[in-house]
Coordinates of C-alpha atoms and ligand atoms in Angstrom, one line a residue:
M190 CA -1.5 -102.9 76.1
K191 CA -2.7 -99.3 76.3
I192 CA -3.2 -97.5 73.0
L193 CA -3.9 -93.7 72.9
P194 CA -4.5 -91.4 69.9
Y195 CA -1.5 -89.0 69.2
Q196 CA -2.2 -85.6 70.6
P197 CA -0.1 -83.0 68.8
D198 CA 2.0 -81.1 71.4
Q199 CA 0.1 -78.1 73.0
S200 CA 3.0 -77.0 75.2
G201 CA 4.6 -74.7 72.8
L202 CA 7.9 -75.9 74.1
A203 CA 8.9 -77.3 70.8
Y204 CA 8.1 -74.9 67.9
S205 CA 7.2 -76.4 64.6
V206 CA 9.8 -76.3 62.0
G207 CA 7.2 -76.0 59.3
I208 CA 6.7 -78.0 56.0
T209 CA 9.6 -79.1 54.1
L210 CA 9.7 -79.0 50.3
D211 CA 9.7 -82.7 50.2
R212 CA 6.5 -82.9 52.3
F213 CA 4.8 -80.1 50.3
I214 CA 5.5 -81.8 47.0
K215 CA 4.2 -85.0 48.3
L216 CA 1.0 -83.2 49.8
K217 CA 0.4 -81.5 46.6
Q218 CA 1.2 -84.4 44.2
S219 CA -2.5 -85.1 43.9
D220 CA -3.1 -81.6 42.4
F221 CA -1.1 -82.8 39.5
P222 CA -3.1 -84.5 36.7
F223 CA -0.2 -86.8 36.0
A224 CA 0.2 -87.6 39.7
S225 CA 2.6 -90.5 39.3
G226 CA 5.4 -89.3 41.3
E227 CA 7.9 -88.7 38.5
L228 CA 7.3 -84.8 38.6
S229 CA 7.6 -84.8 42.4
Q230 CA 11.0 -86.8 42.1
L231 CA 12.1 -84.3 39.4
L232 CA 11.4 -81.3 41.5
R233 CA 13.4 -83.0 44.4
D234 CA 16.3 -83.6 41.9
I235 CA 16.2 -79.8 41.2
A236 CA 16.1 -78.9 44.8
L237 CA 19.2 -81.2 45.4
A238 CA 21.1 -79.6 42.9
A239 CA 20.1 -76.0 44.1
K240 CA 21.4 -77.1 47.6
I241 CA 24.7 -77.9 46.0
V242 CA 25.0 -74.8 43.9
N243 CA 24.0 -72.7 47.0
R244 CA 26.9 -74.2 48.9
E245 CA 29.3 -73.4 46.0
T246 CA 28.2 -69.9 45.4
N247 CA 28.2 -69.1 49.2
R248 CA 32.0 -70.3 49.2
A249 CA 33.1 -68.8 45.8
G250 CA 35.1 -66.1 47.6
L251 CA 36.9 -68.7 49.6
S252 CA 37.8 -71.1 46.9
N253 CA 39.1 -71.0 43.4
I254 CA 35.8 -71.2 41.8
G255 CA 35.1 -67.4 41.6
G256 CA 35.9 -65.5 38.5
A257 CA 35.9 -66.2 34.7
F258 CA 36.2 -69.6 33.3
G259 CA 38.0 -68.4 30.2
Q260 CA 35.5 -69.4 27.7
T261 CA 32.3 -68.0 26.1
N262 CA 29.0 -69.9 25.9
V263 CA 26.7 -70.1 22.9
Q264 CA 25.4 -66.6 23.8
G265 CA 28.9 -65.3 23.2
E266 CA 29.0 -64.4 27.0
E267 CA 32.1 -64.8 29.1
Q268 CA 31.3 -67.9 31.2
Q269 CA 32.1 -67.6 35.1
K270 CA 33.4 -70.7 36.6
L271 CA 30.2 -70.9 38.7
D272 CA 28.1 -70.9 35.4
V273 CA 30.0 -74.2 34.4
I274 CA 29.8 -75.7 37.8
A275 CA 26.0 -74.9 38.2
N276 CA 25.5 -76.3 34.8
I277 CA 27.2 -79.5 35.7
R278 CA 25.5 -79.9 39.0
F279 CA 22.0 -79.5 37.4
M280 CA 22.8 -81.7 34.4
R281 CA 24.0 -84.4 36.7
A282 CA 21.1 -84.2 39.1
L283 CA 18.6 -84.4 36.2
S284 CA 20.5 -87.2 34.4
K285 CA 20.8 -89.3 37.7
G286 CA 17.3 -88.6 38.7
G287 CA 15.9 -90.7 35.9
E288 CA 12.9 -88.6 35.0
V289 CA 14.3 -86.4 32.2
C290 CA 14.8 -87.2 28.6
A291 CA 16.3 -84.0 27.3
I292 CA 17.7 -80.7 28.6
V293 CA 18.0 -77.4 27.0
S294 CA 20.7 -75.3 28.9
E295 CA 21.9 -71.8 28.4
E296 CA 25.4 -73.2 28.8
E297 CA 24.9 -75.8 26.0
D298 CA 25.0 -75.1 22.4
A299 CA 22.7 -78.1 21.6
V300 CA 19.9 -80.0 23.2
I301 CA 21.2 -82.5 25.6
D302 CA 19.8 -86.0 24.9
L303 CA 20.0 -88.0 28.1
K304 CA 19.3 -91.2 26.2
N305 CA 16.6 -91.9 28.7
N306 CA 13.8 -92.5 26.4
S307 CA 11.6 -93.4 29.3
G308 CA 12.0 -90.1 30.9
K309 CA 8.6 -88.2 30.7
Y310 CA 10.0 -84.8 31.1
V311 CA 12.2 -82.1 29.3
V312 CA 13.8 -79.5 31.2
A313 CA 15.0 -76.0 30.0
I314 CA 17.4 -74.3 32.5
D315 CA 19.5 -71.3 33.0
P316 CA 21.7 -72.8 35.6
L317 CA 23.1 -69.6 36.9
D318 CA 21.6 -66.4 35.8
G319 CA 23.4 -63.0 36.5
S320 CA 26.6 -64.8 37.3
S321 CA 28.6 -61.7 36.5
N322 CA 27.3 -60.5 39.8
I323 CA 29.0 -63.3 41.8
D324 CA 32.2 -61.8 42.5
V325 CA 30.5 -58.7 43.9
N326 CA 28.4 -60.6 46.0
I327 CA 25.0 -59.7 44.5
S328 CA 22.2 -62.2 44.2
I329 CA 22.1 -64.5 41.4
G330 CA 19.4 -67.3 40.4
T331 CA 18.6 -70.5 38.5
I332 CA 15.6 -70.5 36.3
F333 CA 13.9 -73.7 35.1
S334 CA 11.0 -74.7 32.9
I335 CA 9.6 -78.3 32.9
Y336 CA 7.7 -79.9 30.0
R337 CA 6.0 -83.2 29.3
R338 CA 7.6 -84.8 26.2
K339 CA 5.4 -84.7 23.1
T340 CA 6.7 -87.9 21.5
P341 CA 5.8 -91.4 23.0
L342 CA 7.7 -92.9 25.8
G343 CA 10.3 -95.2 24.5
S344 CA 11.0 -93.3 21.5
P345 CA 14.0 -91.0 20.8
I346 CA 13.5 -87.3 21.5
T347 CA 12.7 -84.9 18.8
A348 CA 12.6 -81.0 18.3
D349 CA 8.8 -81.3 19.1
D350 CA 9.7 -82.3 22.7
V351 CA 11.9 -79.2 23.2
M352 CA 10.4 -76.5 21.1
Q353 CA 7.1 -76.2 23.1
R354 CA 5.3 -72.9 23.9
G355 CA 5.6 -71.6 27.4
R356 CA 1.9 -72.4 27.7
E357 CA 2.8 -76.2 27.6
Q358 CA 4.8 -76.0 30.9
V359 CA 3.8 -78.5 33.5
A360 CA 6.1 -76.7 36.1
A361 CA 8.4 -73.8 36.4
G362 CA 10.5 -72.3 39.0
Y363 CA 13.5 -70.3 40.2
V364 CA 16.2 -70.4 42.9
L365 CA 17.4 -67.2 44.4
Y366 CA 20.8 -67.3 45.9
G367 CA 20.4 -64.0 47.9
S368 CA 20.5 -62.8 51.5
S369 CA 18.7 -66.1 52.0
T370 CA 18.3 -68.8 49.4
M371 CA 14.8 -69.4 48.2
L372 CA 13.1 -71.9 45.8
V373 CA 9.9 -70.6 44.3
Y374 CA 7.9 -72.7 41.8
T375 CA 4.5 -73.5 40.4
T376 CA 2.9 -76.7 38.9
G377 CA 0.0 -74.7 37.6
N378 CA -1.9 -74.6 40.9
G379 CA -0.5 -71.4 42.4
V380 CA 2.9 -70.2 43.4
N381 CA 4.8 -71.3 46.6
G382 CA 8.1 -70.1 48.0
F383 CA 10.5 -72.1 50.2
T384 CA 13.4 -70.8 52.2
Y385 CA 16.6 -72.8 52.7
E386 CA 17.5 -73.6 56.2
T387 CA 21.3 -74.3 56.0
S388 CA 21.6 -75.8 59.5
L389 CA 19.0 -78.6 58.4
G390 CA 19.8 -78.7 54.8
E391 CA 16.1 -78.3 54.0
F392 CA 13.8 -75.8 52.1
F393 CA 10.9 -74.9 54.3
L394 CA 7.6 -73.4 53.1
S395 CA 7.9 -69.6 53.9
H396 CA 5.7 -68.0 51.2
P397 CA 2.7 -70.0 50.6
D398 CA 0.2 -69.0 47.7
I399 CA 2.3 -65.9 46.5
E400 CA -0.1 -63.5 44.9
A401 CA 1.5 -60.6 43.0
P402 CA 0.1 -57.2 43.9
K403 CA -2.3 -55.9 41.1
N404 CA -0.3 -52.7 41.2
G405 CA 3.0 -51.4 42.1
S406 CA 5.4 -48.3 42.2
I407 CA 8.7 -50.1 41.3
Y408 CA 10.2 -50.1 37.9
S409 CA 13.2 -52.2 36.8
I410 CA 15.1 -51.3 33.5
N411 CA 18.7 -50.7 32.5
E412 CA 18.4 -47.0 32.0
G413 CA 21.9 -46.9 30.6
L414 CA 20.4 -48.2 27.4
Q415 CA 17.8 -45.3 27.3
N416 CA 19.2 -44.1 23.9
Q417 CA 18.5 -47.4 22.3
W418 CA 14.8 -47.7 23.4
N419 CA 12.0 -47.2 21.0
P420 CA 9.4 -44.3 21.6
A421 CA 7.1 -46.6 23.5
I422 CA 9.5 -47.7 26.1
K423 CA 10.6 -44.1 26.5
A424 CA 7.1 -42.9 27.0
Y425 CA 6.4 -45.5 29.6
I426 CA 9.6 -44.9 31.5
D427 CA 8.6 -41.3 31.5
H428 CA 5.3 -42.1 32.8
C429 CA 7.0 -44.1 35.6
K430 CA 9.0 -41.0 36.4
D431 CA 5.9 -38.7 36.3
Q432 CA 4.4 -41.1 38.9
A433 CA 7.6 -40.8 41.0
Y434 CA 7.9 -44.6 41.0
A435 CA 11.1 -46.1 42.5
A436 CA 13.7 -47.2 40.0
R437 CA 15.1 -50.6 41.2
Y438 CA 17.4 -52.5 39.0
I439 CA 19.8 -55.2 40.3
G440 CA 21.1 -56.4 36.9
S441 CA 20.0 -59.9 38.0
L442 CA 16.7 -61.1 36.5
V443 CA 15.7 -63.4 39.3
A444 CA 16.3 -60.9 42.1
D445 CA 14.5 -58.0 40.3
F446 CA 11.6 -60.4 39.3
H447 CA 11.3 -61.9 42.9
R448 CA 11.2 -58.4 44.5
N449 CA 8.6 -57.1 42.1
L450 CA 6.6 -60.4 42.6
L451 CA 6.2 -59.9 46.1
K452 CA 6.1 -56.0 46.4
G453 CA 4.5 -55.2 43.0
G454 CA 6.5 -53.7 40.2
I455 CA 7.4 -54.2 36.6
Y456 CA 10.6 -55.4 35.0
L457 CA 11.4 -54.4 31.4
Y458 CA 14.2 -55.7 29.1
P459 CA 13.1 -54.4 25.6
A460 CA 14.7 -54.8 22.4
T461 CA 17.9 -52.5 21.9
E462 CA 20.2 -51.9 19.2
K463 CA 22.7 -54.4 20.7
N464 CA 19.9 -57.0 21.3
P465 CA 17.2 -56.3 18.6
N466 CA 15.0 -59.2 19.9
G467 CA 15.7 -58.3 23.6
K468 CA 18.5 -59.9 25.6
L469 CA 16.6 -62.6 27.7
R470 CA 16.1 -66.0 26.3
L471 CA 12.5 -67.4 25.8
L472 CA 13.1 -71.1 26.6
Y473 CA 14.9 -71.0 29.8
E474 CA 14.3 -67.5 31.2
A475 CA 11.1 -65.7 30.0
N476 CA 8.8 -68.7 29.9
A477 CA 9.5 -70.0 33.4
L478 CA 9.1 -66.4 34.9
A479 CA 6.0 -65.8 32.8
F480 CA 4.3 -69.0 34.0
I481 CA 5.0 -68.0 37.6
A482 CA 3.8 -64.5 36.9
E483 CA 0.5 -65.6 35.6
Q484 CA 0.1 -68.1 38.2
A485 CA 0.6 -65.4 40.8
G486 CA -2.0 -63.1 39.0
A487 CA 0.7 -61.0 37.3
V488 CA 1.4 -60.5 33.4
A489 CA 4.2 -61.2 31.1
T490 CA 4.4 -59.9 27.5
D491 CA 6.9 -59.3 24.7
G492 CA 5.1 -56.0 24.0
N493 CA 2.7 -57.7 21.6
S494 CA 1.4 -61.0 23.0
S495 CA 1.8 -63.1 26.1
I496 CA 5.2 -64.7 26.5
L497 CA 3.5 -68.1 27.1
D498 CA 2.0 -67.9 23.6
I499 CA 5.2 -67.4 21.6
R500 CA 5.9 -70.4 19.5
P501 CA 9.7 -71.0 19.8
S502 CA 11.7 -71.1 16.4
S503 CA 15.1 -71.5 17.8
L504 CA 16.7 -73.0 21.0
H505 CA 18.4 -70.0 22.3
Q506 CA 16.1 -67.4 20.9
R507 CA 15.8 -64.1 22.7
T508 CA 12.6 -62.1 23.4
P509 CA 11.7 -58.7 24.8
L510 CA 10.3 -59.0 28.3
I511 CA 7.8 -56.8 30.2
I512 CA 6.8 -58.8 33.3
G513 CA 5.2 -57.7 36.6
S514 CA 2.1 -56.4 38.2
E515 CA -1.1 -56.5 36.0
R516 CA -2.0 -52.8 36.2
M517 CA 1.5 -51.8 35.5
V518 CA 1.9 -53.9 32.4
R519 CA -1.5 -52.8 31.2
D520 CA -0.5 -49.2 31.7
F521 CA 2.6 -49.9 29.6
E522 CA 0.4 -51.3 26.9
Y523 CA -1.9 -48.4 27.1
V524 CA 0.9 -45.8 26.9
S525 CA 2.5 -47.9 23.9
N526 CA -0.9 -47.8 22.1
Q527 CA -0.7 -43.9 22.2
I528 CA 2.5 -43.9 20.4
P529 CA 1.4 -43.8 16.6
Q530 CA 2.7 -46.7 14.5
A531 CA 5.4 -47.6 17.3
N532 CA 6.6 -51.0 17.6
P533 CA 6.1 -51.5 21.4
L534 CA 9.6 -52.8 21.5
Ligands
LIG795 P1 22.1 -55.6 31.3 C1 22.2 -61.1 33.5 O1 23.2 -61.3 32.5 C2 20.9 -61.0 32.7 O2 20.6 -62.1 31.9 C3 19.7 -60.8 33.9 O3 19.9 -61.5 35.0 C4 19.6 -59.3 34.0 O4 18.4 -58.8 34.3 C5 20.2 -58.7 32.7 O5 20.9 -59.8 32.0 C6 21.0 -57.6 32.8 O6 21.3 -57.1 31.5 O7 22.3 -55.5 29.9 O8 21.3 -54.6 32.1 O9 23.4 -55.7 32.2

């Protein structure tokens, strides 16, 4: 019997399809201090739900799942049908995956106890952010944070498992349902982006080792709220205009964040009269993006301290968010400090 070593093809006839998310997770598993496979499985469970949500958002205009659901969520926001569907899909995937003991969701008033006391992980998730944009075909996203539970395996979950600072995250990511669908995540060893190949039903590594440009010339803020900004925000936005930066605001956090992460830029959602603590939620929006930002060499602050150092006091608490290229956020802080006795937000 003849035995020969495998020789990778050199003909170039069959191009490589690249590295799938599954294979990447497995390759990187040893980077993770608790490399026991559960986190890898959890990331695969999230990716599966993302594929299903991707299919449903892409077909919303052709089915009866577009438009409003007819109820409001705990935020007092009108739920879109796809908000509800995405929440169901991610909750089901996380529940059936077996690695999670508790879920915090934008669409759920309370912490969801999966009664899986052997589950090591807690997930905080915004199943579909920016969903008011669905009916007009603008990019939307899913945002998720993953924590290790604090209480002993086998015991019931407690608030300590859920109310953790962003610094405690073991992984975080987002899915961007845009011109293409991408999943971008970190486990604390850099940030990697995967693009969904619908014909194969797989995410493939397309943006390895994402590093945010240290500076940029894009600023993202809802200028319609200008009259509600405090002097520090006004001063910084005037600075952006003096620098002739480009104003880019999609009104979909994941899309604005992703563009600024790749091209350089700053996103600001400050305190306003309507939202005196800011609009964005700490546990399932700001923390995840702040973890990704810091892993990519960018910065995320509430105007006073790092987002990741905020100690949560309530499940759906909001926070001002200034996030993006390091130089731009530092310029914001410098401009803010020039305003006498101004609360930066
Ligand atoms: P505004 C969507 O509702 C969202 O949570 C983010 O995705 C987005 O950046 C922001 O709110 C838009 O809020 O007040 O500018 O419409």
